[in-house]
JSON list of C-alpha atoms in Angstrom, two decimals:
[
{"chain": "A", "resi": 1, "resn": "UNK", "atom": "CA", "xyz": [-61.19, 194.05, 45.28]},
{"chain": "A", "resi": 2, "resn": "UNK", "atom": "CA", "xyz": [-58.66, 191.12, 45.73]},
{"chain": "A", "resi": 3, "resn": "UNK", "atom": "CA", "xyz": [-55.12, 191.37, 46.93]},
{"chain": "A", "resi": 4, "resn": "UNK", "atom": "CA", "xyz": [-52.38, 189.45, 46.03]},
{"chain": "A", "resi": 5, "resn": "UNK", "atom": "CA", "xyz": [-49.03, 188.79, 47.39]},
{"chain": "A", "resi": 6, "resn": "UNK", "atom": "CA", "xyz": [-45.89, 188.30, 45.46]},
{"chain": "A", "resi": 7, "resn": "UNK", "atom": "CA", "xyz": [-43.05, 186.57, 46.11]},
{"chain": "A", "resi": 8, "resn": "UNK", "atom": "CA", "xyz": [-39.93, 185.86, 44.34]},
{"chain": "A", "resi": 9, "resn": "UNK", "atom": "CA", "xyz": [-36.74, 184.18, 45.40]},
{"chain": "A", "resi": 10, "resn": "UNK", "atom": "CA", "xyz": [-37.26, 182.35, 48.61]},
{"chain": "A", "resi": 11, "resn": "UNK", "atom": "CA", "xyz": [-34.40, 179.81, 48.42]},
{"chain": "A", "resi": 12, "resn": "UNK", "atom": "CA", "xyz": [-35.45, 177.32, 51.02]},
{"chain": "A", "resi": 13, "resn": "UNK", "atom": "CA", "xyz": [-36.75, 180.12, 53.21]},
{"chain": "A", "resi": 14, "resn": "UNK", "atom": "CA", "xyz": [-40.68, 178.68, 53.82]},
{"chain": "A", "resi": 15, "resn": "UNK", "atom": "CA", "xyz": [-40.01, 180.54, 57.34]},
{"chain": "A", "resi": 16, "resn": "UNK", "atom": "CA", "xyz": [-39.97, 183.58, 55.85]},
{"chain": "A", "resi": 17, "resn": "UNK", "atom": "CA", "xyz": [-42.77, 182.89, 53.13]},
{"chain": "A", "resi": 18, "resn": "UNK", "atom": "CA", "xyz": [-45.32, 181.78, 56.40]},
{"chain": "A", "resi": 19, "resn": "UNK", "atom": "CA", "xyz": [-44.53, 185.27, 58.36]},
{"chain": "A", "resi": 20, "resn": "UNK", "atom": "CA", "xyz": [-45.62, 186.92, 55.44]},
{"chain": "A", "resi": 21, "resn": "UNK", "atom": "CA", "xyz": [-48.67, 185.18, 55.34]},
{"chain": "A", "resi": 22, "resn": "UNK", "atom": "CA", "xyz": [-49.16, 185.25, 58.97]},
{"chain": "A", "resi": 23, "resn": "UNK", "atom": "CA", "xyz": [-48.17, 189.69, 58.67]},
{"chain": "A", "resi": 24, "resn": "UNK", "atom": "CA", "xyz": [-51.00, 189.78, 55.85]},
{"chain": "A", "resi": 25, "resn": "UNK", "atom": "CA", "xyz": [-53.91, 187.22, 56.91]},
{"chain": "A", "resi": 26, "resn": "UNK", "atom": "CA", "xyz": [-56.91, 189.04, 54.91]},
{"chain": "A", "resi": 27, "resn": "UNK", "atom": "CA", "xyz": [-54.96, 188.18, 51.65]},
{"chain": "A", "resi": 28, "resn": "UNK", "atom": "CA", "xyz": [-55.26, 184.45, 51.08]},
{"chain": "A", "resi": 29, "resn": "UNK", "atom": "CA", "xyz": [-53.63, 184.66, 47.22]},
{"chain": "A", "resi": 30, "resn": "UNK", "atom": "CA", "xyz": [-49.83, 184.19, 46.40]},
{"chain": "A", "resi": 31, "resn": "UNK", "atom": "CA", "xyz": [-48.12, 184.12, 43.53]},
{"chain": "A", "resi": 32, "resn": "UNK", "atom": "CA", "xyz": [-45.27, 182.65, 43.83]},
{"chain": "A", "resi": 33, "resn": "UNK", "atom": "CA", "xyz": [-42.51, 183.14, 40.65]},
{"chain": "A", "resi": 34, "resn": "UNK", "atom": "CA", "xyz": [-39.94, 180.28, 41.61]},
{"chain": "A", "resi": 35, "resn": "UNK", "atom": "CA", "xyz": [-36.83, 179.48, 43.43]},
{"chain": "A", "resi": 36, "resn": "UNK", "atom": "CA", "xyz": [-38.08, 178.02, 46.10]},
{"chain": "A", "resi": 37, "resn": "UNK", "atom": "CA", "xyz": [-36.34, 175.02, 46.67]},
{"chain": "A", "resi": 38, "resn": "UNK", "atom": "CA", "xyz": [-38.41, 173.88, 48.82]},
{"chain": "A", "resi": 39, "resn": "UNK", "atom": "CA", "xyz": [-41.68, 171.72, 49.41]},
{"chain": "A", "resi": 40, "resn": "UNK", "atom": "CA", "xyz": [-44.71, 174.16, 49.23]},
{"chain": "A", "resi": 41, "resn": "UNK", "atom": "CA", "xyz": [-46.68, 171.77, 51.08]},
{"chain": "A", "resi": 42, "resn": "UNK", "atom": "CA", "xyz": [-45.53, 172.80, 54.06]},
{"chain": "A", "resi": 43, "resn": "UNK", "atom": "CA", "xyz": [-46.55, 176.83, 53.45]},
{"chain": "A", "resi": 44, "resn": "UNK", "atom": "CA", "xyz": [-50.21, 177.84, 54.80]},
{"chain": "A", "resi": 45, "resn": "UNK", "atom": "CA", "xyz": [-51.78, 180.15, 52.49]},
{"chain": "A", "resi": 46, "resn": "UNK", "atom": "CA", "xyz": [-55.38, 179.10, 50.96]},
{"chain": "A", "resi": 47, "resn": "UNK", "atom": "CA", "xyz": [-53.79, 179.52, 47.36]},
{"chain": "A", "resi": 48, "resn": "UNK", "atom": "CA", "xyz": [-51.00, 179.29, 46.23]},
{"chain": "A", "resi": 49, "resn": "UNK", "atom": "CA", "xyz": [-49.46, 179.90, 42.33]},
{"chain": "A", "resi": 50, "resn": "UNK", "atom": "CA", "xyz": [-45.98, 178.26, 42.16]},
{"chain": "A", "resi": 51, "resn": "UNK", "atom": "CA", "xyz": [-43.65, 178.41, 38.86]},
{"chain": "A", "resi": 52, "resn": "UNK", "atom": "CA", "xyz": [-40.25, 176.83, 38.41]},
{"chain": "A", "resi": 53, "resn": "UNK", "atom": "CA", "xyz": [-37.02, 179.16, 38.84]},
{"chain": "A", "resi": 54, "resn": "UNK", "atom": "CA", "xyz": [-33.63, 177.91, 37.29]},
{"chain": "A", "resi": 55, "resn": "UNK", "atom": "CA", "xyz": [-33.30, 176.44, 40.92]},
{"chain": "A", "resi": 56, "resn": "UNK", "atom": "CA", "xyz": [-36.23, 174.46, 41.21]},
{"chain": "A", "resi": 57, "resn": "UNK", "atom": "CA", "xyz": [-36.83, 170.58, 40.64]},
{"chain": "A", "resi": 58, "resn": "UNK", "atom": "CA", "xyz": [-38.51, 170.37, 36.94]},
{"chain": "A", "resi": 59, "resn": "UNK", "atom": "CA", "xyz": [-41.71, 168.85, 37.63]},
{"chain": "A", "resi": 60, "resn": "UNK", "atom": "CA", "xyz": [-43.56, 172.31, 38.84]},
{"chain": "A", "resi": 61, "resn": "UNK", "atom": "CA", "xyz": [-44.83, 174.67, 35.69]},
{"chain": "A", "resi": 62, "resn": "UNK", "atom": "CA", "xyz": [-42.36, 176.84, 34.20]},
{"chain": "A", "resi": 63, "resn": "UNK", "atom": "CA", "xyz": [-45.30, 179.67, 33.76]},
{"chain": "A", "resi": 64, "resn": "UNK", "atom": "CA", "xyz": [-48.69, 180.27, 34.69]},
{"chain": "A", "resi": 65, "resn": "UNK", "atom": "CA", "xyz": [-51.49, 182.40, 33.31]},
{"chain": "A", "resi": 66, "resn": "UNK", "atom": "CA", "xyz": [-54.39, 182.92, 35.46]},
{"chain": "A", "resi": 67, "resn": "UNK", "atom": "CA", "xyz": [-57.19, 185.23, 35.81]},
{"chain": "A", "resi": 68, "resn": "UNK", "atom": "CA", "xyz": [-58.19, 186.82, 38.79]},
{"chain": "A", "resi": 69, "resn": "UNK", "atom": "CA", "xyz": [-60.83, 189.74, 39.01]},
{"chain": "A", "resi": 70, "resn": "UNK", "atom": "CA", "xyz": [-60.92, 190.33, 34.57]},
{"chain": "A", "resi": 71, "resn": "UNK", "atom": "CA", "xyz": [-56.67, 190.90, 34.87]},
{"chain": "A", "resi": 72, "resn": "UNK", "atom": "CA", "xyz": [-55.16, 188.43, 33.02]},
{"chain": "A", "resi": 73, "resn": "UNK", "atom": "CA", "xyz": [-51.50, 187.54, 34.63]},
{"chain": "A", "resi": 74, "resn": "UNK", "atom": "CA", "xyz": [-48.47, 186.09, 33.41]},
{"chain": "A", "resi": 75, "resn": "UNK", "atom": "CA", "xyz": [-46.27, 184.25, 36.41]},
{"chain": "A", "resi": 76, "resn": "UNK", "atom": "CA", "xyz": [-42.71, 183.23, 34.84]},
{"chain": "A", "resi": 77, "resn": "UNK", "atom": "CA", "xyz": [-39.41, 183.03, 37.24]},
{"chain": "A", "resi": 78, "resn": "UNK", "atom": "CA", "xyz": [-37.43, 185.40, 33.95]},
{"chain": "A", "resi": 79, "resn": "UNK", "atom": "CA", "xyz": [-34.59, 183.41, 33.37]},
{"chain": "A", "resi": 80, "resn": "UNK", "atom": "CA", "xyz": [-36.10, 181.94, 29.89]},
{"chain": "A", "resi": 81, "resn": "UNK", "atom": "CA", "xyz": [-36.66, 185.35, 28.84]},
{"chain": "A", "resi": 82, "resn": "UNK", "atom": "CA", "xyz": [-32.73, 186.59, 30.13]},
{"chain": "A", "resi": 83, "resn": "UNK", "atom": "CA", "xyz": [-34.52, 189.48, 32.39]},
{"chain": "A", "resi": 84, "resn": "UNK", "atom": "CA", "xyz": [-30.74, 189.87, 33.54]},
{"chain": "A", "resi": 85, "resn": "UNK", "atom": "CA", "xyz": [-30.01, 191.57, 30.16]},
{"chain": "A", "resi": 86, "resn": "UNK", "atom": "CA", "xyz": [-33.37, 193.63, 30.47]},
{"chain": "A", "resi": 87, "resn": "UNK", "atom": "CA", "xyz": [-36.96, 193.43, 29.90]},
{"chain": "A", "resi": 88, "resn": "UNK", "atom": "CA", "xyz": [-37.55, 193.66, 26.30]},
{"chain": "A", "resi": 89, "resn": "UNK", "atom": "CA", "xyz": [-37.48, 189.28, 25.69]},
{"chain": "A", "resi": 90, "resn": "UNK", "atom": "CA", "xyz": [-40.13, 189.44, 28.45]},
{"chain": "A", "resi": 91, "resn": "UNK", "atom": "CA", "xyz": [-42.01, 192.18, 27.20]},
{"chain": "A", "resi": 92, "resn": "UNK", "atom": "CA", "xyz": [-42.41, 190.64, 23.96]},
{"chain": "A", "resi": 93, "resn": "UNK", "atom": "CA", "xyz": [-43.28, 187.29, 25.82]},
{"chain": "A", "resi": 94, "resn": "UNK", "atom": "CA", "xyz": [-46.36, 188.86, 27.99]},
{"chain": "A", "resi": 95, "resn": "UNK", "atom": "CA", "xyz": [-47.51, 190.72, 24.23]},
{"chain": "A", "resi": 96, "resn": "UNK", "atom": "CA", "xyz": [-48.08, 187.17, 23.08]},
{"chain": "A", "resi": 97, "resn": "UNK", "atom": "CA", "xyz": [-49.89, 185.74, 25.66]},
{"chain": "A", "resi": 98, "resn": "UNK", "atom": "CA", "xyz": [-52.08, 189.20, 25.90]},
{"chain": "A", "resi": 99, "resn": "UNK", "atom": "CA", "xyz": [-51.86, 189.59, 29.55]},
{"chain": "A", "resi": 100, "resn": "UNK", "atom": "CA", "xyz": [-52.44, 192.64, 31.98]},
{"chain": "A", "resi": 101, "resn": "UNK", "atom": "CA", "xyz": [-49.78, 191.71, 34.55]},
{"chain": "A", "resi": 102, "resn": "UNK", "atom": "CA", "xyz": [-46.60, 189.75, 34.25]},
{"chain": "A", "resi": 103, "resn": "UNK", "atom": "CA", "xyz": [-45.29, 188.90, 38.06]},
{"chain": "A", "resi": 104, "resn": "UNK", "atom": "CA", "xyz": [-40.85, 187.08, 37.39]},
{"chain": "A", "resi": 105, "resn": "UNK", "atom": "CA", "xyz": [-38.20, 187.15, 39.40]},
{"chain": "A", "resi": 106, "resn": "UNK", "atom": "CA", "xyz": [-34.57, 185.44, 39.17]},
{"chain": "A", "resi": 107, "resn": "UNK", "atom": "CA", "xyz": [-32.86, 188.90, 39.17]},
{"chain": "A", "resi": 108, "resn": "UNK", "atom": "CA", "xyz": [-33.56, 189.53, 43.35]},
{"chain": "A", "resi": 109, "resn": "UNK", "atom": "CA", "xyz": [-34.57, 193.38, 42.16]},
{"chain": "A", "resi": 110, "resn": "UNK", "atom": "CA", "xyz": [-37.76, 194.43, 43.28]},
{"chain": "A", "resi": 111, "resn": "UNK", "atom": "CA", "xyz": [-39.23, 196.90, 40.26]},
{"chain": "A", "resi": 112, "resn": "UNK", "atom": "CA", "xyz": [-42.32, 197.86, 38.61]},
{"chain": "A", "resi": 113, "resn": "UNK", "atom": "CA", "xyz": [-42.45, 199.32, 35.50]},
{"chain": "A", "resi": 114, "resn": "UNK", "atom": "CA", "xyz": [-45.42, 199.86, 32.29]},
{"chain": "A", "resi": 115, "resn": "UNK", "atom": "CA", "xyz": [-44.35, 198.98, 28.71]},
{"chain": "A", "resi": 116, "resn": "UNK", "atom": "CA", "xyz": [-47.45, 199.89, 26.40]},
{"chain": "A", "resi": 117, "resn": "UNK", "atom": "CA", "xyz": [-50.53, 198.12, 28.15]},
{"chain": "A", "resi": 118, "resn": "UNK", "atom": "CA", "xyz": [-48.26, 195.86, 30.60]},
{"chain": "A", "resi": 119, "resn": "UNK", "atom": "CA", "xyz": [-47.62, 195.90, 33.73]},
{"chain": "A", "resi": 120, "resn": "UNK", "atom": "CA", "xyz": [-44.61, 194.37, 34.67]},
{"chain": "A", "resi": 121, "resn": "UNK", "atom": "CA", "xyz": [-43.32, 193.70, 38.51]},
{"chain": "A", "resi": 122, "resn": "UNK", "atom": "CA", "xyz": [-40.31, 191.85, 40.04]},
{"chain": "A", "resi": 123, "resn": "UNK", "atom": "CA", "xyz": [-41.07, 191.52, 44.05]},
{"chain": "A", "resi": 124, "resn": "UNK", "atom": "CA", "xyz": [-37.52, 190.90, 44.84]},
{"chain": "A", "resi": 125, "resn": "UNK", "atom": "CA", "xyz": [-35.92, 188.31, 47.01]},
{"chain": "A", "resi": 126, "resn": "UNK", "atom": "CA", "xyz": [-37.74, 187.36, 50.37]},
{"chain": "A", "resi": 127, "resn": "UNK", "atom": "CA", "xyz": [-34.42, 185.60, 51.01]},
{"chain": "A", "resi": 128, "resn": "UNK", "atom": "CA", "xyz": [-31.30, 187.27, 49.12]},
{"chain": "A", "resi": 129, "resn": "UNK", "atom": "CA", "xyz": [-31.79, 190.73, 47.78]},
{"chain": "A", "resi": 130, "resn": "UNK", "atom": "CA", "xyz": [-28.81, 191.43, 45.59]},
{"chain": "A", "resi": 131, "resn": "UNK", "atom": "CA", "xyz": [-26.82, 194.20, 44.35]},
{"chain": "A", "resi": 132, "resn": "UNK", "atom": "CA", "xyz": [-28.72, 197.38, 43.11]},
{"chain": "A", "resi": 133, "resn": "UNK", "atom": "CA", "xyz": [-29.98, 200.24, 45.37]},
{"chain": "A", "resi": 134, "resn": "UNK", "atom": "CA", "xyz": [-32.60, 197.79, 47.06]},
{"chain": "A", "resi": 135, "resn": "UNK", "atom": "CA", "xyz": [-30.31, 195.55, 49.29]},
{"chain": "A", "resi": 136, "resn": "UNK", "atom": "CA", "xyz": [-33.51, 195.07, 51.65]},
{"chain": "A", "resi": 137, "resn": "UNK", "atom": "CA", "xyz": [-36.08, 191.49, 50.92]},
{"chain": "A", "resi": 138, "resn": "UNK", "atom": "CA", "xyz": [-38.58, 192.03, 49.68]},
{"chain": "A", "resi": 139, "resn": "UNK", "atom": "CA", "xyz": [-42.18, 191.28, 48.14]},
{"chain": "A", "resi": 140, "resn": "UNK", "atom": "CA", "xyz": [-45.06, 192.76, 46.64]},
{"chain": "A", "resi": 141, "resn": "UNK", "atom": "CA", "xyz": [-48.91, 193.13, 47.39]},
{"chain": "A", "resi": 142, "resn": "UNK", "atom": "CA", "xyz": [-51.08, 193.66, 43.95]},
{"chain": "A", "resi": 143, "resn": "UNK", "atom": "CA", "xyz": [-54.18, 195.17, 44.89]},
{"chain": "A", "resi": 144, "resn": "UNK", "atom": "CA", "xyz": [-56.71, 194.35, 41.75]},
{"chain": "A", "resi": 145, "resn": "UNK", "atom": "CA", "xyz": [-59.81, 196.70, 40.92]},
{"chain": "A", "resi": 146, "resn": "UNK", "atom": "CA", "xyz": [-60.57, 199.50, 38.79]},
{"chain": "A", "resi": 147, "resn": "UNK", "atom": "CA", "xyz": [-56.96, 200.42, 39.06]},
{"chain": "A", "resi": 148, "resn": "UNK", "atom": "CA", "xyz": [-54.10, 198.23, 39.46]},
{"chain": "A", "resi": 149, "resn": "UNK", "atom": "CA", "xyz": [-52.02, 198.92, 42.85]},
{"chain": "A", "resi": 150, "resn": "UNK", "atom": "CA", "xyz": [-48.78, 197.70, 43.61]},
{"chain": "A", "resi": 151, "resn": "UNK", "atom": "CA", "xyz": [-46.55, 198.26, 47.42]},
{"chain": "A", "resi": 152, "resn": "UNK", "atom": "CA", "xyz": [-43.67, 196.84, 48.24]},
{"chain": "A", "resi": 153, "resn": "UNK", "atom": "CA", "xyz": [-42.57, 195.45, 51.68]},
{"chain": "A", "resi": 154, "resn": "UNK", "atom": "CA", "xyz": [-39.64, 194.46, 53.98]},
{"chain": "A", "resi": 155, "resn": "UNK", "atom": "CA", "xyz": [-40.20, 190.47, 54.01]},
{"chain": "A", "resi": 156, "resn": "UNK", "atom": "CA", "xyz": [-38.84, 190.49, 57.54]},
{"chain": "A", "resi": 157, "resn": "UNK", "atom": "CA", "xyz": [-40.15, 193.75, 59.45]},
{"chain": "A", "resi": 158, "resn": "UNK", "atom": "CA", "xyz": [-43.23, 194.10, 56.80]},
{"chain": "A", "resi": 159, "resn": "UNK", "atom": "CA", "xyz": [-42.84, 198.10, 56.85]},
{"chain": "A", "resi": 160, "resn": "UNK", "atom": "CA", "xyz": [-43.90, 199.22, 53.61]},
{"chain": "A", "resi": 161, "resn": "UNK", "atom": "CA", "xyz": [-40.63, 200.29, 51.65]},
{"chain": "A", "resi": 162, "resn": "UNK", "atom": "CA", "xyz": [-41.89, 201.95, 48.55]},
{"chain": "A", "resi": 163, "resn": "UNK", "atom": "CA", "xyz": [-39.73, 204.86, 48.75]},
{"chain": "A", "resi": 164, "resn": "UNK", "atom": "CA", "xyz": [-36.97, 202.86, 49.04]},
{"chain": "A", "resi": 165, "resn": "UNK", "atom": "CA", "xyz": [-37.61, 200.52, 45.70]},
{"chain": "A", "resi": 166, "resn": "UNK", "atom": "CA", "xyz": [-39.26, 203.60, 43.64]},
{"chain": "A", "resi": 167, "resn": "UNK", "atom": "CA", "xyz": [-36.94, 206.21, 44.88]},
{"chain": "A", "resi": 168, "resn": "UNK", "atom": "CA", "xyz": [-34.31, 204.00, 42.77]},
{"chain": "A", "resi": 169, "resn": "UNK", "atom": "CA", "xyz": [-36.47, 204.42, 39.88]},
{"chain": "A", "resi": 170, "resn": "UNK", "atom": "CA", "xyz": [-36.57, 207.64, 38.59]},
{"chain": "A", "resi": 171, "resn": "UNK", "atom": "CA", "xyz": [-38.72, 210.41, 40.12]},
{"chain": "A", "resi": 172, "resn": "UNK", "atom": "CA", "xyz": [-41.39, 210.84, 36.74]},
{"chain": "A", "resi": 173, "resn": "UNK", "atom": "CA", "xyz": [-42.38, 207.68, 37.06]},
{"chain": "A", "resi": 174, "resn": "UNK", "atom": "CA", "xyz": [-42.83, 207.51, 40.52]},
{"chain": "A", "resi": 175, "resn": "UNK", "atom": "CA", "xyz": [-45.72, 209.07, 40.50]},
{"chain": "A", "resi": 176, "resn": "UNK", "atom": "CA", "xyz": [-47.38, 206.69, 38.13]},
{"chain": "A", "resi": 177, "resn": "UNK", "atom": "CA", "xyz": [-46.43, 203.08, 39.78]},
{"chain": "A", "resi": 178, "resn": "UNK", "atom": "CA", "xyz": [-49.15, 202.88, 42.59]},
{"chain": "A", "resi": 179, "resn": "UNK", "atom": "CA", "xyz": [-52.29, 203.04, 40.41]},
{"chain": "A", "resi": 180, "resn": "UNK", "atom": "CA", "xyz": [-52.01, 202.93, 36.85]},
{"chain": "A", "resi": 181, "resn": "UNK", "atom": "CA", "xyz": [-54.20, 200.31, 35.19]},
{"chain": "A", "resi": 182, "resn": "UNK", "atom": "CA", "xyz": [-57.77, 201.66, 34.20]},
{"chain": "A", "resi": 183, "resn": "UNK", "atom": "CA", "xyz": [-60.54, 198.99, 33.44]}
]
């Protein structure tokens, strides 16, 4: 099984983004979904998966698809596809590039939610969470086998916090959110 850590948001914060690699030093993926303002060359992780937020100098990718482990995964920062308004222009974004997982950010608002076959998950800000009942940073660590697993963490104390970000979503569906894609 391979893990993954996601990060959203960092704003010039590669202090933050290397204590999170340095809290988690079996995983050696991260996708990264833009806003970073920042050179990456500086952050020690074997591989890294940078996109371009609304923030960023227009030279890195605006998306990425890769595959890791058969899951097919969509990395977009959101503001193309106006997450702020919701996530249907996404939605029907990830349908036609027939992914498993789409990882975006822009909106600071950790979530994780399932729309037909997609998964869909926003990590947060490691930087500036903002508004919403999650005013905590935050990222994400995607655990890929049979099942698709997805916790959320503090980005500075590394506690696992997903009470906190599900509890905001409603109870149902809570159940649902840590393993929920079948191969």
């Amino acid at each position: 099984m391979t893990s993954l850590l996601v990060v959203s948001d960092s704003h010039v914060h590669n202090a933050t983004l290397q204590g999170i690699f340095q809290a988690h030093p079996d995983i050696s993926i991260c996708l990264h979904c833009g806003d970073i303002q920042d050179d990456p060359a500086s952050l020690k992780i074997e591989t890294l998966y940078l996109v371009q937020g609304n923030t960023d100098v227009p030279t890195m990718p605006k998306e990425l698809i890769i595959e890791i482990d058969h899951y097919q995964i969509l990395i977009v920062h959101g503001h193309e596809q106006v997450v702020e308004d919701g996530l249907d222009d996404l939605v029907a974004y990830g349908k036609t590039k027939n992914v498993d997982l789409i990882c975006y950010g822009h909106t600071h608002h950790p979530m994780v939610a399932k729309r037909d076959d997609l998964t869909i998950l926003n990590p947060g800000s490691v930087a500036f969470p903002r508004g919403g009942k999650v005013f905590v940073p935050t990222y994400a660590i995607v655990d890929l086998g049979d099942d698709l697993t997805i916790h959320f963490y503090h980005a500075k104390t590394h506690a696992c916090v997903d009470d906190l970000v599900l509890g905001s979503q409603t109870k149902k569906k809570k159940k649902s959110f840590f393993s929920f894609l079948k191969r």
